């Protein structure tokens, strides 16, 4: 809407004119001095794809309201962080480039549109063609905080040119109608600093008169993958990480993956075994005129000083971007992406999570000291209520050293083990999902990854998914039954010298009892936060052991106890059946248990695991991952990463 008002007309004259009815309809822009360009002219009008159908409607009403820019409504634009033209070489002379150099190069860091594929990454903005006076000129700009976070391009003579408010647009261009495109220069990182909304403003001047129009667009959220989406590509660590020593695992996984129509790829340039921890595969989408979504994968690196993060840039290219989530200078395991799971979109009562919700681990509890005699374990803190995901406030009684690092003489006594992921990590995921993370207690785990104790699996239910949870109580009951039946003399695991009876000593019992207590509280928290029913929880028997008992890297079997600094942290005794890989709805790959057998020669733990998943409607494929994964204290989920199908439920036509 517009108003016919001379530039210097007084407010009294304006009110008088209104009373006389001489001004017609007054818009809010009148109070800002917005003027028509001349007799019979129609105000300039910017339009965007406000209804998310992939088209900018210049003649109808569907895109006339360009002022909405919410998560669920209004036009969106992409963070243009891929490398469509392949100009950002990840290596020089065969050597991977430094991390800072890799991070500083992508399509959003230059001032040009890098070919037709890069053009697809631009959000369309148009002006309605108008018969403006010949002396009319215009300027277009992005206002506010978005100005330095975006780039605006104008198509002139079939060529894209970056444009700022200093550039003049001619009357001829206005008569024809402007073709503009907007890109984001980076992903959204902190919603408190910038909410992701960009206001694009055009100002047209002619004969001392001015007309203006503004539209809003929201940067598309980075959507987190979840296990209800089918696997497309599965990644494992490089040969140097240990896969060369275990060809059976790689070949077996390749066969299972390809049977589902997916592919198996291997990362390079490092000896890091844990592909899951390196990056979180996410994606963003932009509606197109064909009715399909234009999708760009964005691989969010863990906020760790982890040399293998550089290898992920090998995956960058057309419609695949790689970004850093922070600049941490440590390898703190809570910042690993193995400590991040994704709850699919859902609703709980009147609370809606259309973009899903992060599920992360905090060290809410205090791990027990290594039990001696009748010493009782220290009690964990009570997890925080689900009102924002904040951990408890009490300080831990002990502050053990992680990662098998011996304390040094110059270590400051006030240094403490981190209990939460980095601030950068938390803000990043909160900004994408527009939701507080759901926090579980991983304080008893040596590595502290939530993926060791829970996993989302697809299901034929109204919700569409269930949650598998580690159940050390169920695992302990299986062992007790074997001991009662006189089966304690057998090895606790296949090809191990130590007997089940020796392994299941008072210390191991106590560690599992402590883990069971914490997992009971974690399950209660999941129930409360998600309104889960009993049949939506898959209880998977898992056994834990003190993390002091680690396997000798040379022979891969004999346990050794040379790390007195673990102070009660645990890891899985046998391969962890929560730590599996969902390939599709109804199919999951789990590690073979190698566990103790009953009198009929059946692996009791593996049989119980299979029963739990089969009852939930999943076909189970077991794979021997003892080498290269389990001997290094994790299993298949942590040892793989996945590109999944990019569904379009979150960014769609309202």
XYZ file of C-alpha atoms in Angstrom, residues 38-325:
288
model
C 4.477 10.331 -10.162
C 0.971 10.710 -11.430
C -0.593 7.338 -12.135
C 2.431 5.383 -10.938
C 2.126 2.233 -8.838
C 4.515 1.657 -5.906
C 7.527 -0.602 -6.395
C 7.020 -4.043 -4.906
C 9.528 -6.723 -3.903
C 8.275 -10.286 -3.814
C 9.720 -13.559 -2.562
C 8.584 -17.174 -2.448
C 6.482 -16.512 0.636
C 4.337 -19.633 0.307
C 7.299 -21.953 -0.362
C 6.012 -23.400 -3.618
C 9.295 -22.682 -5.411
C 7.938 -19.802 -7.498
C 7.777 -16.048 -7.008
C 4.237 -15.051 -7.980
C 4.343 -11.603 -9.622
C 0.713 -11.406 -10.744
C -1.374 -13.182 -8.128
C -1.790 -12.846 -4.384
C 0.053 -15.978 -3.190
C 3.395 -14.226 -2.571
C 2.116 -10.721 -1.913
C 2.719 -10.982 1.824
C 6.497 -11.120 2.048
C 6.705 -10.040 5.676
C 6.482 -13.468 7.308
C 9.771 -15.164 8.104
C 9.192 -17.873 10.684
C 10.438 -21.431 10.969
C 7.275 -22.762 9.358
C 6.176 -19.924 7.051
C 7.755 -17.431 4.671
C 10.629 -17.423 2.197
C 13.937 -19.123 3.002
C 17.513 -18.807 1.738
C 20.527 -21.090 1.995
C 23.888 -20.765 3.672
C 25.991 -21.159 0.531
C 28.805 -23.211 2.042
C 29.331 -25.819 -0.672
C 31.864 -25.719 -3.533
C 29.932 -26.127 -6.769
C 32.776 -25.267 -9.141
C 35.445 -27.243 -7.275
C 37.658 -24.217 -6.733
C 38.507 -25.098 -3.100
C 41.125 -27.804 -3.438
C 41.382 -29.758 -0.155
C 45.016 -30.722 -0.703
C 48.175 -29.343 -2.240
C 50.778 -31.715 -3.649
C 48.866 -34.571 -2.072
C 48.973 -33.062 1.431
C 45.737 -31.979 3.072
C 45.645 -28.226 3.689
C 45.591 -26.596 7.151
C 42.169 -26.482 8.789
C 41.874 -22.686 8.733
C 42.597 -22.591 4.999
C 40.027 -25.290 4.350
C 37.374 -23.525 6.411
C 37.932 -20.171 4.700
C 37.045 -21.392 1.213
C 33.519 -22.101 -0.038
C 30.978 -20.492 -2.350
C 29.874 -18.050 0.325
C 33.351 -16.570 0.716
C 33.592 -15.026 -2.752
C 31.642 -12.275 -4.547
C 30.547 -14.214 -7.605
C 28.050 -16.880 -8.609
C 30.127 -19.932 -9.456
C 28.235 -21.250 -12.451
C 24.748 -22.677 -13.004
C 24.935 -25.072 -10.057
C 25.795 -22.231 -7.688
C 22.879 -20.251 -9.119
C 20.582 -22.950 -7.726
C 21.777 -22.007 -4.233
C 20.332 -18.474 -4.525
C 16.931 -17.659 -3.039
C 14.821 -15.861 -5.681
C 13.687 -12.275 -5.111
C 11.800 -10.316 -7.759
C 10.245 -6.907 -8.309
C 6.887 -6.545 -10.011
C 7.511 -4.778 -13.369
C 6.281 -1.151 -13.198
C 5.997 1.729 -15.659
C 8.248 4.117 -13.743
C 9.445 7.558 -14.925
C 12.589 7.647 -17.049
C 14.584 9.425 -14.334
C 13.794 6.772 -11.724
C 16.723 5.083 -9.998
C 16.816 2.490 -7.258
C 19.076 1.021 -4.626
C 18.699 -2.411 -3.051
C 20.264 -3.513 0.211
C 20.044 -5.993 3.048
C 19.295 -4.304 6.355
C 20.534 -4.881 9.885
C 22.539 -7.790 11.239
C 21.956 -9.827 8.089
C 23.860 -7.332 5.915
C 27.290 -8.729 6.768
C 26.015 -12.312 6.810
C 24.516 -12.388 3.318
C 25.229 -11.407 -0.273
C 22.704 -10.049 -2.734
C 23.089 -10.593 -6.472
C 21.352 -8.908 -9.438
C 21.014 -10.592 -12.804
C 22.037 -8.204 -15.595
C 22.303 -9.347 -19.205
C 22.141 -12.969 -18.035
C 25.103 -12.411 -15.706
C 24.940 -12.343 -11.918
C 26.572 -9.346 -10.238
C 26.917 -8.767 -6.524
C 25.020 -5.616 -5.613
C 25.118 -3.210 -2.659
C 23.228 -0.033 -1.811
C 25.932 1.931 -3.647
C 24.906 0.399 -6.982
C 22.359 2.285 -9.108
C 19.480 0.444 -10.746
C 18.013 2.076 -13.842
C 14.436 2.838 -14.834
C 14.730 0.380 -17.703
C 15.581 -2.399 -15.262
C 12.685 -1.452 -12.994
C 10.260 -1.495 -15.915
C 11.423 -4.965 -16.856
C 11.448 -6.218 -13.268
C 14.508 -7.078 -11.211
C 15.801 -10.627 -10.864
C 17.671 -10.885 -7.559
C 19.211 -13.754 -5.618
C 20.209 -13.970 -1.945
C 22.808 -16.257 -0.366
C 23.981 -16.726 3.191
C 27.717 -16.454 3.809
C 27.729 -18.818 6.788
C 25.405 -21.054 8.760
C 23.395 -19.807 11.703
C 25.520 -20.247 14.825
C 23.945 -18.310 17.678
C 20.286 -17.295 17.579
C 20.902 -14.746 20.341
C 23.318 -12.885 18.052
C 21.273 -13.184 14.876
C 17.918 -14.884 14.406
C 18.548 -15.772 10.764
C 16.093 -13.245 9.313
C 17.230 -11.040 6.412
C 15.278 -7.931 5.403
C 15.812 -6.933 1.779
C 14.935 -3.315 1.052
C 14.498 -1.430 -2.224
C 14.270 2.353 -2.465
C 13.189 4.030 -5.735
C 13.645 7.767 -6.301
C 12.253 10.009 -9.051
C 11.814 13.794 -9.171
C 12.348 14.215 -5.458
C 9.871 11.501 -4.622
C 10.649 8.118 -3.071
C 9.068 4.705 -2.856
C 10.207 1.751 -0.780
C 9.446 -1.918 -0.321
C 10.784 -4.544 2.078
C 10.568 -8.328 2.212
C 11.857 -10.822 4.757
C 13.543 -14.175 4.292
C 14.760 -16.633 6.901
C 17.944 -18.631 6.561
C 16.967 -22.258 6.118
C 17.736 -24.335 9.199
C 20.293 -27.093 9.020
C 18.161 -30.180 9.411
C 19.622 -33.000 11.442
C 19.426 -36.483 9.978
C 17.734 -39.172 12.011
C 17.591 -42.952 11.844
C 14.055 -42.982 10.410
C 15.652 -41.890 7.112
C 17.160 -44.512 4.805
C 20.942 -44.747 4.559
C 22.396 -43.676 1.193
C 26.155 -43.696 1.882
C 27.989 -45.228 4.838
C 31.485 -44.055 5.797
C 34.183 -45.833 7.787
C 37.620 -44.700 8.910
C 40.762 -44.984 6.769
C 42.727 -48.181 6.280
C 45.396 -46.745 8.586
C 42.903 -46.560 11.448
C 42.801 -50.329 11.825
C 40.519 -51.521 9.044
C 43.505 -52.990 7.221
C 43.853 -55.400 10.158
C 40.186 -56.408 9.966
C 39.214 -56.943 6.321
C 36.340 -59.158 7.404
C 34.538 -56.255 9.044
C 34.891 -53.957 6.047
C 33.861 -56.646 3.567
C 30.928 -57.740 5.694
C 29.670 -54.203 6.148
C 30.049 -53.505 2.422
C 27.883 -56.502 1.601
C 25.154 -55.445 4.041
C 25.194 -51.827 2.896
C 25.085 -52.612 -0.820
C 22.239 -55.073 -0.294
C 20.144 -52.067 0.749
C 21.087 -50.059 -2.348
C 23.566 -47.867 -0.462
C 27.323 -47.472 -0.907
C 30.279 -47.845 1.463
C 33.006 -45.186 1.342
C 36.234 -44.888 3.280
C 37.651 -41.663 4.673
C 41.319 -40.806 4.083
C 44.149 -38.593 5.349
C 44.143 -39.740 8.975
C 44.323 -42.739 11.267
C 41.130 -41.808 13.145
C 38.861 -44.815 13.570
C 35.762 -43.011 14.800
C 33.967 -41.680 11.736
C 30.814 -40.858 13.712
C 32.634 -38.471 15.996
C 34.147 -36.368 13.219
C 31.037 -34.725 11.812
C 27.272 -34.438 12.036
C 25.678 -34.832 8.582
C 22.978 -32.178 8.200
C 21.191 -30.608 5.254
C 19.300 -27.516 4.167
C 16.630 -27.163 1.508
C 15.186 -24.572 -0.844
C 11.899 -25.063 -2.759
C 12.238 -25.003 -6.562
C 9.907 -24.305 -9.478
C 9.738 -28.012 -10.331
C 8.106 -28.771 -7.011
C 11.202 -30.613 -5.796
C 13.527 -29.451 -3.068
C 17.028 -28.264 -3.873
C 19.084 -29.834 -1.088
C 22.577 -29.153 0.191
C 24.320 -31.398 2.683
C 26.278 -29.570 5.379
C 28.773 -31.580 7.424
C 29.214 -29.958 10.833
C 32.644 -30.781 12.273
C 33.067 -31.595 15.941
C 34.397 -28.760 18.083
C 37.655 -30.573 18.780
C 41.333 -30.120 17.989
C 41.126 -33.295 15.949
C 43.473 -33.591 13.018
C 41.141 -35.971 11.208
C 38.547 -33.200 10.878
C 40.544 -31.971 7.903
C 39.851 -35.212 6.053
C 36.127 -34.424 5.972
C 36.832 -31.574 3.532
C 37.564 -34.263 0.941
C 33.777 -34.720 0.829
C 33.064 -31.067 0.048
C 31.888 -30.271 -3.465
C 28.698 -29.659 -5.404
C 25.817 -29.454 -2.918
C 28.038 -30.662 -0.059
C 29.460 -28.152 2.401
C 31.691 -28.560 5.455
C 31.660 -26.133 8.374
C 33.370 -25.840 11.751
C 31.155 -25.588 14.821
